[in-house]
Amino acid sequence: MRAIAVSEYGAEPAPMNLPRPEPGPGEVLVKVIAAGLNPVDWKVADGMLKDSVDAEFPLILGQDGAGVVEEVGADATRLRPGEPVYGTFSAVERGLGAFAEYAIARADGPIAGMPEGMIYTQAAAVPTAGAAALAMVDEARIDTGQTVLVVGATGGVGQGVVQLAALAGAKVIATAHDDMAGTMRRLGAAETVDYAHDDQSHGELNNEVLAVHSDGIDAVLDMVGDTSATESVAQLLRPGGTYVSAIWSVNPDSMEAKGLRGVNLERRASADVLDRLSDLIDAGDLRVQIEREVPLVDAPRALAENRTGGARGKTVIRV
Ligand SMILES: NC(=O)c1ccc[n+]([C@@H]2O[C@H](COP(=O)([O-])OP(=O)(O)OC[C@H]3O[C@@H](n4cnc5c(N)ncnc54)[C@H](OP(=O)(O)O)[C@@H]3O)[C@@H](O)[C@H]2O)c1
């Protein structure tokens, strides 16, 4: 089958012809129709998991996908052949992922029947970014009327965070360059701050926020800041405020010492989370913006481009 894989950690992702996987007990084999691209895909290729998982190579990349159940293994009773499904498919220890014609998932894992009316390219864009956005907002425990800064608001996770935080009743300040300010407002942001002239210390960003909110804000939901940026942006928080990081940049002890709550995002997609996300999408409360669709053969280039930043929504790979 056609797949996009790396021959070792750090190697360039490349198209390869690899054997179709067989579903084991409790597993389903899915014929992938579309796969969603996430930063974690190139991070895995770089070796993000090398100290925690013994990977098999060639390692097929890709976490998110949508397609049709082709075969079910023994005891995999929850799903039936022919059923349209979406979810996460990465099995690094077996060299398997979603950027391939066929992918494997555990039937009791983060995979669900596709909601009626959802198309494959849309469904493939949902699992990782949608689950992260939902978890970020859950962790922030937002009360109606609170002011929340979303850093990295224009990306795949950020756009979901803006919508769900606004839905929870927050007054959302979204980071956005000029080209995305209108989109952020349409997604529910009350204000935008441009970080074009900001630096690593985030002095500019902090000044812009404080100019309007001189007594501080209630929460920061951050998809991009490293540890030092996080410490700096946390200065915007009122006593008792919350900082949630999608990239593990929070030192919870340091936050606690400042009278703040610091959380690093841990929750992943699950069948229940996918059901919550599809309800939100059905209700029109969560819109997933597809920035572009590319054929499987162009996935290596799309991964390289995502690494350089500038995402304005999700990239979907047509398999
Ligand atoms: N912990 C988890 O479970 C989990 C789950 C999902 C994602 N993540 C992580 O969360 C991060 C974001 O994921 P994603 O899918 O949203 O990525 P993405 O779609 O590539 O978007 C990243 C966005 O951040 C913006 N950005 C970059 N630097 C910025 C800055 N200094 N200030 C404000 N915005 C900035 C980018 O725009 P510009 O480049 O134009 O600035 C882009 O719009 C990734 O590192 C990902 O691995 C973690």
Coordinates of C-alpha atoms and ligand atoms in Angstrom, one line a residue:
M1 CA 0.0 0.0 0.0
R2 CA 1.1 3.6 -0.5
A3 CA 2.2 5.4 2.7
I4 CA 4.3 8.3 3.9
A5 CA 6.9 7.1 6.4
V6 CA 10.4 7.7 7.8
S7 CA 13.2 5.1 7.7
E8 CA 14.6 6.3 11.0
Y9 CA 14.1 9.2 13.4
G10 CA 15.3 12.4 11.9
A11 CA 14.9 11.1 8.3
E12 CA 12.9 13.0 5.7
P13 CA 9.3 11.7 5.4
A14 CA 8.9 10.0 2.0
P15 CA 6.4 8.0 0.0
M16 CA 6.9 4.3 0.4
N17 CA 5.3 1.1 -0.7
L18 CA 4.6 -0.9 2.5
P19 CA 2.6 -4.1 3.4
R20 CA -1.0 -3.7 4.3
P21 CA -1.4 -4.3 8.1
E22 CA -3.5 -7.1 9.5
P23 CA -6.0 -6.3 12.3
G24 CA -5.2 -8.3 15.5
P25 CA -7.8 -9.2 18.2
G26 CA -9.8 -6.2 19.3
E27 CA -8.6 -4.2 16.2
V28 CA -10.1 -2.8 13.1
L29 CA -8.5 -2.2 9.7
V30 CA -9.6 1.0 8.1
K31 CA -9.3 2.0 4.5
V32 CA -8.2 5.6 4.9
I33 CA -9.9 8.2 2.7
A34 CA -8.5 11.4 4.4
A35 CA -5.9 12.0 7.0
G36 CA -5.5 15.2 9.1
L37 CA -2.0 16.8 9.6
N38 CA -0.9 17.9 13.1
P39 CA 2.4 19.2 14.4
V40 CA 2.8 16.0 16.4
D41 CA 3.3 14.1 13.1
W42 CA 6.6 15.8 12.3
K43 CA 7.5 15.9 16.0
V44 CA 7.1 12.0 16.0
A45 CA 9.3 11.8 12.9
D46 CA 11.9 13.9 14.6
G47 CA 12.0 11.5 17.5
M48 CA 9.7 13.0 20.1
L49 CA 8.8 9.5 21.4
K50 CA 12.2 7.9 21.1
D51 CA 12.8 7.6 24.8
S52 CA 9.3 6.3 25.6
V53 CA 8.3 4.0 22.8
D54 CA 10.3 1.4 20.9
A55 CA 9.3 2.3 17.4
E56 CA 9.2 0.0 14.3
F57 CA 10.7 1.4 11.1
P58 CA 9.7 2.3 8.4
L59 CA 7.4 4.3 10.6
I60 CA 4.2 5.5 8.9
L61 CA 3.4 9.0 10.0
G62 CA 0.0 10.5 10.8
Q63 CA -2.2 10.4 13.8
D64 CA -5.7 11.5 12.5
G65 CA -7.8 9.9 9.8
A66 CA -11.2 9.1 8.5
G67 CA -12.3 6.2 6.3
V68 CA -14.3 3.0 6.1
V69 CA -13.9 -0.1 8.2
E70 CA -12.4 -2.8 5.9
E71 CA -11.9 -5.7 8.3
V72 CA -12.5 -6.4 12.0
G73 CA -10.3 -8.6 14.1
A74 CA -11.5 -11.1 16.6
D75 CA -13.5 -9.5 19.5
A76 CA -13.7 -6.1 17.8
T77 CA -17.5 -6.1 18.0
R78 CA -18.1 -2.3 18.4
L79 CA -17.6 -1.5 14.7
R80 CA -18.7 -3.3 11.5
P81 CA -17.1 -3.6 8.0
G82 CA -18.4 -0.9 5.7
E83 CA -18.9 1.6 8.6
P84 CA -17.5 5.1 8.1
V85 CA -15.3 6.0 11.0
Y86 CA -12.8 8.7 12.2
G87 CA -10.3 8.9 15.0
T88 CA -6.6 8.5 15.8
F89 CA -4.6 5.6 14.3
S90 CA -1.0 6.0 15.4
A91 CA 0.7 2.8 16.6
V92 CA 4.4 3.9 16.6
E93 CA 5.5 0.6 18.2
R94 CA 4.3 -1.2 15.1
G95 CA 5.3 1.4 12.6
L96 CA 1.7 2.3 11.7
G97 CA -0.1 5.6 11.2
A98 CA -2.8 7.3 9.2
F99 CA -0.8 8.6 6.2
A100 CA -1.4 5.3 4.3
E101 CA -4.1 3.5 2.4
Y102 CA -4.9 1.4 5.4
A103 CA -4.5 2.0 9.1
I104 CA -5.2 0.1 12.3
A105 CA -7.1 1.2 15.4
R106 CA -8.2 -0.5 18.5
A107 CA -12.0 -0.9 18.3
D108 CA -12.3 0.3 21.9
G109 CA -9.9 3.1 21.3
P110 CA -10.1 6.7 20.0
I111 CA -12.3 5.9 17.0
A112 CA -16.0 6.5 16.4
G113 CA -18.7 6.2 13.8
M114 CA -18.7 9.3 11.6
P115 CA -21.6 11.5 12.3
E116 CA -24.2 11.7 9.5
G117 CA -23.6 14.6 7.2
M118 CA -19.9 14.8 8.0
I119 CA -17.5 14.3 5.0
Y120 CA -14.2 12.4 5.3
T121 CA -12.0 15.4 4.8
Q122 CA -13.8 17.3 7.6
A123 CA -13.8 14.4 10.0
A124 CA -10.0 13.7 9.5
A125 CA -9.3 17.3 10.6
V126 CA -11.2 16.9 13.9
P127 CA -9.7 14.3 16.4
T128 CA -6.3 15.6 17.7
A129 CA -6.9 19.4 17.4
G130 CA -10.6 19.1 18.5
A131 CA -9.8 16.9 21.5
A132 CA -7.0 19.3 22.6
A133 CA -9.2 22.3 22.2
L134 CA -11.9 20.7 24.3
A135 CA -9.5 19.6 27.0
M136 CA -7.8 23.1 27.1
V137 CA -11.2 24.8 27.7
D138 CA -12.3 22.1 30.2
E139 CA -9.1 22.5 32.2
A140 CA -9.5 26.3 32.3
R141 CA -12.8 25.9 34.2
I142 CA -14.1 29.1 32.6
D143 CA -16.9 31.1 34.3
T144 CA -19.2 33.3 32.3
G145 CA -17.8 36.8 31.8
Q146 CA -14.1 35.8 32.5
T147 CA -11.4 37.2 30.2
V148 CA -9.3 34.6 28.5
L149 CA -6.2 35.1 26.3
V150 CA -5.7 32.5 23.6
V151 CA -2.1 32.3 22.4
G152 CA -1.7 30.5 19.1
A153 CA -5.3 31.2 18.3
T154 CA -5.0 31.0 14.5
G155 CA -3.9 27.3 14.3
G156 CA -5.8 24.1 14.3
V157 CA -6.1 23.8 18.1
G158 CA -6.4 27.5 18.7
Q159 CA -9.4 28.1 16.4
G160 CA -11.3 25.4 18.4
V161 CA -10.2 26.9 21.7
V162 CA -11.5 30.4 20.7
Q163 CA -14.9 29.0 19.7
L164 CA -15.2 26.7 22.8
A165 CA -14.0 29.4 25.3
A166 CA -16.5 31.9 23.8
L167 CA -19.2 29.2 24.0
A168 CA -18.3 28.8 27.7
G169 CA -19.1 32.5 28.2
A170 CA -15.5 33.9 28.1
K171 CA -14.6 37.2 26.7
V172 CA -11.8 35.9 24.4
I173 CA -8.7 37.8 23.4
A174 CA -7.1 36.0 20.4
T175 CA -3.5 36.4 19.1
A176 CA -3.7 37.0 15.4
H177 CA -1.9 38.8 12.6
D178 CA -4.0 41.3 10.6
D179 CA -4.9 38.6 8.0
M180 CA -6.7 36.6 10.6
A181 CA -8.3 39.2 12.9
G182 CA -11.7 39.0 11.1
T183 CA -11.7 35.2 11.2
M184 CA -11.0 35.2 14.9
R185 CA -13.9 37.6 15.5
R186 CA -16.2 35.5 13.4
L187 CA -15.2 32.5 15.6
G188 CA -16.1 34.3 18.7
A189 CA -13.1 36.4 19.8
A190 CA -14.1 39.7 21.4
E191 CA -10.6 41.2 20.7
T192 CA -7.5 40.3 18.8
V193 CA -3.8 41.2 19.6
D194 CA -1.2 41.2 16.9
Y195 CA 2.1 39.6 17.9
A196 CA 4.0 40.7 14.8
H197 CA 6.4 42.9 16.8
D198 CA 6.5 40.7 19.9
D199 CA 9.7 39.0 21.0
Q200 CA 10.6 36.1 23.2
S201 CA 9.8 38.0 26.4
H202 CA 6.3 38.8 25.2
G203 CA 6.6 42.4 26.5
E204 CA 4.7 43.7 23.5
L205 CA 1.9 41.2 23.8
N206 CA 1.6 41.9 27.6
N207 CA 1.5 45.6 27.0
E208 CA -1.2 45.3 24.4
V209 CA -3.4 43.2 26.7
L210 CA -2.8 45.4 29.7
A211 CA -3.7 48.5 27.7
V212 CA -7.2 47.2 27.6
H213 CA -7.3 45.0 30.8
S214 CA -5.2 47.0 33.3
D215 CA -6.4 44.8 36.2
G216 CA -5.3 41.6 34.4
I217 CA -7.1 38.6 33.0
D218 CA -8.5 35.3 34.3
A219 CA -6.9 32.6 32.1
V220 CA -4.3 32.0 29.4
L221 CA -4.7 29.1 27.0
D222 CA -1.4 28.8 25.2
M223 CA -0.5 26.6 22.2
V224 CA 2.9 28.0 21.4
G225 CA 4.8 29.6 24.3
D226 CA 7.9 28.0 25.7
T227 CA 8.7 28.0 29.4
S228 CA 10.2 31.5 29.5
A229 CA 7.4 32.9 27.4
T230 CA 4.9 31.2 29.7
E231 CA 6.4 32.8 32.8
S232 CA 6.2 36.1 31.1
V233 CA 2.6 35.9 29.8
A234 CA 1.5 34.6 33.2
Q235 CA 2.2 38.1 34.6
L236 CA -1.1 39.0 33.0
L237 CA -3.1 36.8 35.3
R238 CA -5.0 38.0 38.3
P239 CA -4.5 36.2 41.6
G240 CA -6.2 32.8 41.3
G241 CA -5.9 32.8 37.5
T242 CA -5.2 29.7 35.4
Y243 CA -2.6 29.0 32.7
V244 CA -3.1 26.0 30.5
S245 CA -0.3 24.9 28.1
A246 CA -0.8 22.5 25.1
I247 CA 3.0 22.1 24.9
W248 CA 4.0 21.4 28.5
S249 CA 5.6 24.8 29.1
V250 CA 3.9 25.3 32.5
N251 CA 5.8 24.7 35.7
P252 CA 2.8 24.1 38.1
D253 CA 4.9 24.7 41.2
S254 CA 6.1 28.1 40.0
M255 CA 2.5 29.0 39.1
E256 CA 1.3 27.9 42.5
A257 CA 4.0 30.0 44.2
K258 CA 2.5 33.0 42.4
G259 CA -1.0 32.1 43.5
L260 CA -2.0 30.8 40.1
R261 CA -3.1 27.4 38.7
G262 CA -0.9 25.9 36.0
V263 CA -1.9 22.9 33.9
N264 CA -0.1 21.0 31.1
L265 CA -2.5 19.4 28.7
E266 CA -2.6 15.6 29.0
R267 CA -5.9 14.4 27.8
R268 CA -6.1 12.7 24.4
A269 CA -8.9 11.8 21.9
S270 CA -11.2 9.0 23.0
A271 CA -14.5 7.7 21.5
D272 CA -16.4 9.7 24.2
V273 CA -14.5 12.9 23.3
L274 CA -15.1 12.3 19.6
D275 CA -18.9 12.0 20.4
R276 CA -18.7 15.3 22.3
L277 CA -16.9 16.9 19.4
S278 CA -19.4 15.7 16.8
D279 CA -22.3 17.0 18.9
L280 CA -20.7 20.4 19.0
I281 CA -20.1 20.3 15.2
D282 CA -23.7 19.2 14.6
A283 CA -25.0 22.0 16.8
G284 CA -22.9 24.5 14.8
D285 CA -20.9 25.4 18.0
L286 CA -17.6 24.2 16.6
R287 CA -16.5 24.9 13.0
V288 CA -13.3 23.2 11.7
Q289 CA -11.6 25.4 9.1
I290 CA -9.8 23.4 6.5
E291 CA -7.0 25.5 5.2
R292 CA -6.0 23.2 2.3
E293 CA -6.3 19.7 1.0
V294 CA -3.3 17.9 -0.6
P295 CA -2.8 14.5 -2.1
L296 CA -0.9 11.8 -0.1
V297 CA 2.2 12.2 -2.2
D298 CA 2.5 15.9 -1.1
A299 CA 2.3 15.1 2.6
P300 CA 6.1 15.4 3.1
R301 CA 6.0 18.9 1.8
A302 CA 2.9 19.8 3.9
L303 CA 4.7 18.5 7.0
A304 CA 7.8 20.6 6.2
E305 CA 5.6 23.7 5.7
N306 CA 3.7 23.1 9.0
R307 CA 7.0 23.0 10.8
T308 CA 7.8 26.6 9.6
G309 CA 4.5 27.9 11.1
G310 CA 1.9 30.1 9.6
A311 CA -1.0 27.6 9.8
R312 CA -4.4 29.2 9.3
G313 CA -6.5 26.1 9.9
K314 CA -6.2 22.4 9.2
T315 CA -4.3 20.7 6.4
V316 CA -6.0 17.5 5.2
I317 CA -4.4 14.8 3.1
R318 CA -6.5 13.0 0.5
V319 CA -5.4 9.4 0.5
Ligands
LIG1 N1 -0.7 18.3 24.5 C1 -1.5 17.8 23.5 O1 -2.2 16.9 23.7 C2 -1.5 18.6 22.2 C3 -2.6 18.3 21.3 C4 -2.6 19.0 20.1 C5 -1.6 19.9 19.8 N2 -0.6 20.1 20.6 C6 0.5 21.1 20.3 O2 -0.1 22.4 20.3 C7 0.6 23.2 19.3 C8 -0.3 23.8 18.4 O3 -0.9 22.8 17.6 P1 -1.8 23.2 16.3 O4 -2.3 22.0 15.7 O5 -2.8 24.3 16.6 O6 -0.7 23.9 15.4 P2 -0.8 24.7 14.0 O7 -2.1 24.4 13.4 O8 0.4 24.5 13.3 O9 -0.9 26.3 14.5 C9 0.0 26.9 15.3 C10 -0.4 28.4 15.2 O10 0.3 29.2 16.2 C11 0.6 30.5 15.6 N3 1.8 31.0 16.3 C12 3.1 30.7 16.2 N4 3.9 31.4 17.0 C13 3.1 32.2 17.7 C14 3.3 33.2 18.7 N5 4.5 33.5 19.2 N6 2.2 33.8 19.2 C15 0.9 33.5 18.8 N7 0.7 32.6 17.8 C16 1.7 32.0 17.3 C17 0.9 30.1 14.2 O11 0.8 31.2 13.3 P3 2.1 32.0 12.8 O12 3.2 31.0 12.5 O13 1.7 32.8 11.6 O14 2.5 32.9 13.9 C18 -0.2 29.1 13.9 O15 -1.4 29.7 13.5 C19 1.6 22.2 18.6 O16 2.9 22.4 19.2 C20 1.1 20.9 19.0 O17 2.0 19.8 18.9 C21 -0.5 19.5 21.8

